[in-house]
Structure formats: C-alpha cells, structure tokens
Tab-separated table of C-alpha atoms in Angstrom:
chain	number	residue	atom	x	y	z
A	1	UNK	CA	80.155	40.975	-30.665
A	2	UNK	CA	77.739	43.691	-31.848
A	3	UNK	CA	79.502	46.917	-30.807
A	4	UNK	CA	77.903	50.406	-30.585
A	5	UNK	CA	80.688	52.863	-31.407
A	6	UNK	CA	80.416	56.613	-30.884
A	7	UNK	CA	82.866	58.818	-32.697
A	8	UNK	CA	82.779	56.232	-35.452
A	9	UNK	CA	83.621	58.657	-38.297
A	10	UNK	CA	86.537	60.222	-36.451
A	11	UNK	CA	90.304	59.592	-36.754
A	12	UNK	CA	90.507	57.063	-33.933
A	13	UNK	CA	86.976	55.702	-34.442
A	14	UNK	CA	87.729	54.835	-38.071
A	15	UNK	CA	90.769	52.817	-37.052
A	16	UNK	CA	88.675	50.996	-34.384
A	17	UNK	CA	86.129	50.002	-36.989
A	18	UNK	CA	88.851	48.485	-39.156
A	19	UNK	CA	90.308	46.532	-36.238
A	20	UNK	CA	86.955	45.350	-34.856
A	21	UNK	CA	85.638	44.149	-38.172
A	22	UNK	CA	88.944	42.399	-39.041
A	23	UNK	CA	88.559	40.452	-35.773
A	24	UNK	CA	84.977	39.264	-36.300
A	25	UNK	CA	83.007	41.942	-34.532
A	26	UNK	CA	80.032	43.811	-35.993
A	27	UNK	CA	79.986	47.596	-35.592
A	28	UNK	CA	77.061	49.969	-35.299
A	29	UNK	CA	78.342	53.500	-35.671
A	30	UNK	CA	76.747	56.641	-34.332
A	31	UNK	CA	76.218	59.290	-37.015
A	32	UNK	CA	74.892	62.787	-36.488
A	33	UNK	CA	74.703	63.760	-40.195
A	34	UNK	CA	73.721	62.388	-43.558
A	35	UNK	CA	77.392	62.750	-44.613
A	36	UNK	CA	78.573	60.698	-41.592
A	37	UNK	CA	75.949	58.025	-42.216
A	38	UNK	CA	76.939	57.711	-45.836
A	39	UNK	CA	80.626	57.355	-44.898
A	40	UNK	CA	79.781	54.542	-42.446
A	41	UNK	CA	77.531	52.784	-44.911
A	42	UNK	CA	80.301	52.897	-47.518
A	43	UNK	CA	82.447	50.930	-45.146
A	44	UNK	CA	79.716	48.377	-44.484
A	45	UNK	CA	78.980	49.671	-41.026
A	46	UNK	CA	75.403	49.779	-39.662
A	47	UNK	CA	74.274	53.320	-38.790
A	48	UNK	CA	72.572	54.555	-35.649
A	49	UNK	CA	71.456	58.166	-36.008
A	50	UNK	CA	71.972	60.539	-33.086
A	51	UNK	CA	74.472	62.821	-31.323
A	52	UNK	CA	75.996	63.381	-27.896
A	53	UNK	CA	73.181	65.667	-26.755
A	54	UNK	CA	70.492	63.139	-27.781
A	55	UNK	CA	70.575	60.950	-24.725
A	56	UNK	CA	67.508	58.907	-25.714
A	57	UNK	CA	69.236	57.924	-28.949
A	58	UNK	CA	72.422	56.977	-27.030
A	59	UNK	CA	70.420	54.822	-24.565
A	60	UNK	CA	68.786	52.981	-27.411
A	61	UNK	CA	72.075	52.420	-29.232
A	62	UNK	CA	73.750	51.081	-26.106
A	63	UNK	CA	70.805	48.861	-25.061
A	64	UNK	CA	70.640	47.162	-28.461
A	65	UNK	CA	74.411	46.393	-28.478
A	66	UNK	CA	76.486	43.702	-26.873
A	67	UNK	CA	79.200	46.187	-26.028
A	68	UNK	CA	79.929	49.922	-26.272
A	69	UNK	CA	83.057	51.905	-27.166
A	70	UNK	CA	82.692	55.643	-26.556
A	71	UNK	CA	85.101	57.765	-28.602
A	72	UNK	CA	82.994	60.791	-29.426
A	73	UNK	CA	83.736	64.154	-27.845
A	74	UNK	CA	82.974	67.766	-28.886
A	75	UNK	CA	86.449	68.999	-29.630
A	76	UNK	CA	85.654	72.728	-29.230
A	77	UNK	CA	88.262	73.696	-26.663
A	78	UNK	CA	86.858	77.237	-26.369
A	79	UNK	CA	84.019	75.652	-24.390
A	80	UNK	CA	85.832	72.639	-22.937
A	81	UNK	CA	83.829	72.666	-19.689
A	82	UNK	CA	80.504	72.563	-21.551
A	83	UNK	CA	81.802	69.779	-23.798
A	84	UNK	CA	82.875	67.771	-20.751
A	85	UNK	CA	79.449	68.217	-19.195
A	86	UNK	CA	77.719	67.023	-22.377
A	87	UNK	CA	80.098	64.021	-22.492
A	88	UNK	CA	79.354	63.086	-18.891
A	89	UNK	CA	75.567	63.209	-19.468
A	90	UNK	CA	75.984	61.032	-22.589
A	91	UNK	CA	78.090	58.462	-20.685
A	92	UNK	CA	75.588	58.347	-17.783
A	93	UNK	CA	72.755	57.716	-20.200
A	94	UNK	CA	74.624	54.786	-21.941
A	95	UNK	CA	75.680	53.291	-18.624
A	96	UNK	CA	72.111	53.485	-17.370
A	97	UNK	CA	71.012	51.434	-20.374
A	98	UNK	CA	73.685	48.807	-19.650
A	99	UNK	CA	73.238	48.561	-15.899
A	100	UNK	CA	72.986	44.957	-14.619
A	101	UNK	CA	73.786	43.528	-18.042
A	102	UNK	CA	77.446	42.609	-17.576
A	103	UNK	CA	78.171	44.099	-20.985
A	104	UNK	CA	81.452	45.964	-21.689
A	105	UNK	CA	81.674	49.724	-21.866
A	106	UNK	CA	84.948	51.352	-22.891
A	107	UNK	CA	85.413	55.077	-22.158
A	108	UNK	CA	87.923	57.335	-23.865
A	109	UNK	CA	89.969	59.651	-21.647
A	110	UNK	CA	93.444	61.160	-21.842
A	111	UNK	CA	96.837	60.474	-20.272
A	112	UNK	CA	96.911	64.148	-19.273
A	113	UNK	CA	94.256	63.296	-16.691
A	114	UNK	CA	96.940	62.341	-14.167
A	115	UNK	CA	99.084	64.801	-12.216
A	116	UNK	CA	101.564	66.628	-14.597
A	117	UNK	CA	105.262	66.390	-13.904
A	118	UNK	CA	105.683	62.719	-13.151
A	119	UNK	CA	105.146	59.402	-14.909
A	120	UNK	CA	101.464	58.489	-14.886
A	121	UNK	CA	100.694	54.878	-13.983
A	122	UNK	CA	97.341	53.273	-14.836
A	123	UNK	CA	96.320	51.811	-11.498
A	124	UNK	CA	97.863	54.493	-9.295
A	125	UNK	CA	96.751	57.672	-10.927
A	126	UNK	CA	93.104	58.792	-10.689
A	127	UNK	CA	92.259	62.063	-12.475
A	128	UNK	CA	94.153	65.061	-11.139
A	129	UNK	CA	92.111	67.620	-9.237
A	130	UNK	CA	91.867	70.095	-12.076
A	131	UNK	CA	91.053	67.467	-14.732
A	132	UNK	CA	88.572	65.720	-12.449
A	133	UNK	CA	86.450	68.862	-12.485
A	134	UNK	CA	86.221	68.515	-16.247
A	135	UNK	CA	86.558	65.390	-18.389
A	136	UNK	CA	88.254	63.317	-15.736
A	137	UNK	CA	85.085	63.365	-13.627
A	138	UNK	CA	83.559	60.999	-16.176
A	139	UNK	CA	86.299	58.508	-15.395
A	140	UNK	CA	84.921	58.306	-11.868
A	141	UNK	CA	81.413	57.818	-13.131
A	142	UNK	CA	82.575	54.911	-15.323
A	143	UNK	CA	84.563	53.245	-12.576
A	144	UNK	CA	81.592	53.495	-10.188
A	145	UNK	CA	79.373	51.779	-12.774
A	146	UNK	CA	81.541	48.694	-12.496
A	147	UNK	CA	79.754	48.046	-9.224
A	148	UNK	CA	76.347	48.137	-10.912
A	149	UNK	CA	76.819	45.328	-13.379
A	150	UNK	CA	78.613	46.996	-16.266
A	151	UNK	CA	82.024	45.737	-17.319
A	152	UNK	CA	83.514	49.169	-17.613
A	153	UNK	CA	87.097	50.149	-18.612
A	154	UNK	CA	88.903	53.336	-19.464
A	155	UNK	CA	91.380	53.894	-22.304
A	156	UNK	CA	93.556	56.969	-21.819
A	157	UNK	CA	94.920	58.375	-25.059
A	158	UNK	CA	98.267	60.089	-25.593
A	159	UNK	CA	99.186	61.987	-28.822
A	160	UNK	CA	97.690	59.665	-31.422
A	161	UNK	CA	99.412	59.786	-34.803
A	162	UNK	CA	99.252	58.087	-38.209
A	163	UNK	CA	97.640	58.879	-41.549
A	164	UNK	CA	98.078	62.608	-40.926
A	165	UNK	CA	96.401	62.704	-37.560
A	166	UNK	CA	98.234	63.634	-34.376
A	167	UNK	CA	96.280	65.138	-31.460
A	168	UNK	CA	97.906	68.307	-30.116
A	169	UNK	CA	100.758	67.801	-32.593
A	170	UNK	CA	98.395	68.309	-35.510
A	171	UNK	CA	97.177	71.550	-33.886
A	172	UNK	CA	100.778	72.604	-33.272
A	173	UNK	CA	101.500	72.225	-37.029
A	174	UNK	CA	98.484	74.336	-37.904
A	175	UNK	CA	99.535	77.038	-35.460
A	176	UNK	CA	103.090	77.018	-36.897
A	177	UNK	CA	101.755	77.479	-40.401
A	178	UNK	CA	99.675	80.432	-39.247
A	179	UNK	CA	102.357	82.098	-37.097
A	180	UNK	CA	105.410	81.455	-39.250
A	181	UNK	CA	107.273	79.661	-36.439
A	182	UNK	CA	107.158	76.405	-34.568
A	183	UNK	CA	107.266	76.684	-30.766
A	184	UNK	CA	108.232	75.299	-27.443
A	185	UNK	CA	107.104	76.497	-24.015
A	186	UNK	CA	110.207	77.382	-21.932
A	187	UNK	CA	113.026	74.987	-22.785
A	188	UNK	CA	110.791	72.304	-24.362
A	189	UNK	CA	111.974	69.591	-21.944
A	190	UNK	CA	108.370	68.762	-21.033
A	191	UNK	CA	107.273	65.428	-22.489
A	192	UNK	CA	104.169	64.209	-24.344
A	193	UNK	CA	103.445	60.459	-24.726
A	194	UNK	CA	102.378	59.068	-28.110
A	195	UNK	CA	101.058	56.059	-29.979
A	196	UNK	CA	100.111	55.106	-33.540
A	197	UNK	CA	96.334	54.943	-34.254
A	198	UNK	CA	96.484	51.319	-35.353
A	199	UNK	CA	98.053	50.266	-32.046
A	200	UNK	CA	95.492	52.358	-30.202
A	201	UNK	CA	92.576	50.749	-32.040
A	202	UNK	CA	93.880	47.295	-31.107
A	203	UNK	CA	93.983	48.319	-27.465
A	204	UNK	CA	90.333	49.379	-27.561
A	205	UNK	CA	89.370	45.949	-28.896
A	206	UNK	CA	91.413	44.133	-26.218
A	207	UNK	CA	89.793	46.247	-23.485
A	208	UNK	CA	86.352	45.419	-24.972
A	209	UNK	CA	87.128	41.738	-25.076
A	210	UNK	CA	89.171	41.164	-21.897
A	211	UNK	CA	89.120	44.041	-19.441
A	212	UNK	CA	88.134	43.446	-15.800
A	213	UNK	CA	85.448	45.787	-14.496
A	214	UNK	CA	86.793	49.219	-13.619
A	215	UNK	CA	90.205	48.769	-15.266
A	216	UNK	CA	92.142	51.763	-16.571
A	217	UNK	CA	94.585	51.450	-19.496
A	218	UNK	CA	97.156	53.706	-21.091
A	219	UNK	CA	97.329	53.520	-24.933
A	220	UNK	CA	101.002	54.590	-24.786
A	221	UNK	CA	103.737	53.366	-27.086
A	222	UNK	CA	106.296	56.098	-26.287
A	223	UNK	CA	106.247	57.209	-22.654
A	224	UNK	CA	107.385	60.784	-23.300
A	225	UNK	CA	108.808	62.747	-26.242
A	226	UNK	CA	110.353	66.112	-25.459
A	227	UNK	CA	108.300	68.885	-27.036
A	228	UNK	CA	111.528	70.525	-28.180
A	229	UNK	CA	112.134	67.536	-30.488
A	230	UNK	CA	108.562	67.788	-31.781
A	231	UNK	CA	109.000	71.558	-32.366
A	232	UNK	CA	112.285	71.025	-34.183
A	233	UNK	CA	110.663	68.400	-36.439
A	234	UNK	CA	107.717	70.694	-37.214
A	235	UNK	CA	110.185	73.463	-37.965
A	236	UNK	CA	112.070	71.122	-40.316
A	237	UNK	CA	108.900	69.978	-42.012
A	238	UNK	CA	107.583	73.442	-42.667
A	239	UNK	CA	110.938	75.222	-43.105
A	240	UNK	CA	110.293	77.498	-40.170
A	241	UNK	CA	112.287	78.654	-37.137
A	242	UNK	CA	111.469	77.500	-33.599
A	243	UNK	CA	110.432	80.150	-31.106
A	244	UNK	CA	110.698	79.651	-27.339
A	245	UNK	CA	107.626	81.026	-25.553
A	246	UNK	CA	107.385	81.777	-21.904
A	247	UNK	CA	104.484	80.150	-19.938
A	248	UNK	CA	102.989	83.657	-19.689
A	249	UNK	CA	103.095	84.227	-23.478
A	250	UNK	CA	101.790	80.804	-24.466
A	251	UNK	CA	98.015	81.311	-23.880
A	252	UNK	CA	97.951	84.524	-25.874
A	253	UNK	CA	100.013	83.133	-28.737
A	254	UNK	CA	98.661	79.575	-28.925
A	255	UNK	CA	94.954	79.891	-28.052
A	256	UNK	CA	93.513	76.763	-26.384
A	257	UNK	CA	96.711	74.890	-26.924
A	258	UNK	CA	98.476	77.366	-24.688
A	259	UNK	CA	96.685	75.691	-21.725
A	260	UNK	CA	98.394	72.350	-22.486
A	261	UNK	CA	101.550	73.023	-24.493
A	262	UNK	CA	103.824	73.365	-21.454
A	263	UNK	CA	102.473	70.275	-19.579
A	264	UNK	CA	105.003	67.580	-18.722
A	265	UNK	CA	102.745	64.478	-18.944
A	266	UNK	CA	104.789	61.293	-19.466
A	267	UNK	CA	102.823	58.089	-19.013
A	268	UNK	CA	103.636	54.435	-18.607
A	269	UNK	CA	101.746	51.543	-20.262
A	270	UNK	CA	103.654	48.703	-18.472
A	271	UNK	CA	100.558	47.440	-16.645
A	272	UNK	CA	98.429	47.760	-19.785
A	273	UNK	CA	100.861	45.680	-21.789
A	274	UNK	CA	101.153	42.996	-19.136
A	275	UNK	CA	97.422	42.836	-18.416
A	276	UNK	CA	96.072	42.746	-22.003
A	277	UNK	CA	99.108	41.365	-23.905
A	278	UNK	CA	99.219	44.607	-25.885
A	279	UNK	CA	102.511	45.363	-27.730
A	280	UNK	CA	102.724	48.459	-29.961
A	281	UNK	CA	104.250	47.550	-33.343
A	282	UNK	CA	103.682	50.651	-35.510
A	283	UNK	CA	106.181	53.504	-36.294
A	284	UNK	CA	106.892	56.082	-33.645
A	285	UNK	CA	105.887	59.735	-33.765
A	286	UNK	CA	109.008	61.539	-34.932
A	287	UNK	CA	109.697	59.094	-37.805
A	288	UNK	CA	106.017	59.465	-38.821
A	289	UNK	CA	106.339	63.259	-38.881
A	290	UNK	CA	109.501	63.053	-40.943
A	291	UNK	CA	107.863	60.645	-43.499
A	292	UNK	CA	106.688	63.101	-46.148
A	293	UNK	CA	104.254	60.489	-47.525
A	294	UNK	CA	102.197	60.722	-44.309
A	295	UNK	CA	101.110	64.244	-45.336
A	296	UNK	CA	101.649	66.133	-42.054
A	297	UNK	CA	103.300	69.098	-43.864
A	298	UNK	CA	101.389	69.016	-47.113
C-alpha cells in the first residue's frame, strides 16, 4: 500500500516508516523543510512537501495515496488550543480528499482523552468533556467520516518510549535537570500508561491494514505506572532528590506539564489486542529508563 504519513520525521513517525517498509508498504512522508525532506530521502522515503496549515498540500497528499496515517501535531503546549484547531482543519481536509474511497485513515490521539481517574477502555470511552473541546474533538470528526466512505480508525498513544524518547517523561527529565529535583504531584499514586515506540509503530500498521471503520485503539503495553516510580527513577538517573508538589504548585513550577502531571489516566488495551492480534514485545518503561545505553540521562 502507498501510505501518506504526516509527522514522518518525528519520533513515532520514524518508527512507523521502519515498520511499514519492512512489511512491504511504500511510504510518502510529509516534510515542511529542506532538512526534513533530506532526512526522508536518506531513508529511501518519497517526499511530499507541505505542513499542517497547508490544507491544499494535505488534500493532494491524501488523494494520491492508498492510505493515510496522521501523526503530525504542533507540540507547542503554550498554544495547545490553537494547535488543536490547526490539527482538526488538517484532518478535515484529508478526510475530504478520501471521502467515498474506502481508503484507510488512521488518526493519532492520546489515552488521556478519556475521563481521568478510571481505566480507559477503547470502545466505551469517547473523549472527555474537556479534551473534546480540544484535540479530542478531532476524534469525533474521524469517527463520523466512517459513515462517508472512509475506513477511519483512531490510535490513542500513552507515554511512548524507546531510543531516548518518552512523551511527558522526557519533558519531566528536562524539567528535573533545570530545577535540580525530580517531582511528583501529591503522593504520586496517579498512573500513566506506556508503550515502546516499536510496539506502537506495529499497531499503526495493523490499524491501517485491518481496522473496521470508526474503530478506536489503545497503543498501551503497560496500563498504568505510578508517577512516583517514574519520579524516583528520574531522580536516580540524574542523581537528584524527588520533590512532592501540591496540585496548586504544579502549574507554576512545571509550566505546561503542570496541567497534566497529576492526572490519573490508566488505560486498557485488551480490546485492541484481541481485535488486531497485537501483542507488545519490547521492554517496559522503567527498565528502559534505567538502561544507561538508551541515553535518557545523558
């Protein structure tokens, strides 16, 4: 299948390219810069120039492909609402180009889209009210497009780790370096789900190949790791103490991460595993952090 991939030069997108090409698919990667285009070409990936705000380019890329995986997002959390609006417009443009074709379209979302404080389940948990007003609203757009002849699906990501990447965990390490202490919010019993990037990439491919229209999947290998354990591991890795922040202190001390650090957002992938035959096989998060060769702590 000829697959149009946005976010192709990113941490997750790079792993998706490797998995897709290893399994016989051809990738056309979106590149917004000469540097990005050169990086894709060096990997033997065809380049489609454009960016998320260039909806005409996105339409053309989607229309020329046999399937689309959308991983790109503007990760500027100081203007999260604006980034979410740009993302939604980009998704609507690509879905419009695919309407009536029966082609697959895979959206990237997050496991935090569900209601915090209980185990999120794929089929039962639409975006929570707050998240729906932001990035989660795009999930609804994608599910609705399943009724207009697009084989849409949604992959919700947890903390994705491997090769030095790690979602909020990577930001937490950067903050710890800057502040001189690792942190928890309250007692650190709140949980974050996680998965290795190679397992995540394989799930994207399975969704592209096999998903029924409108399906939602959780790319979750570990349902919930206590943030206290993550903080203790960061403290160990950097040789720093762990500070317990109150929910009131967190936004001022942690910047954008203060909005999310205290969330208890465990997520199940039981339905995903059963439906797609997906079984995570890569190392778990804490062992990865403690493996000095992975480069999390320099």
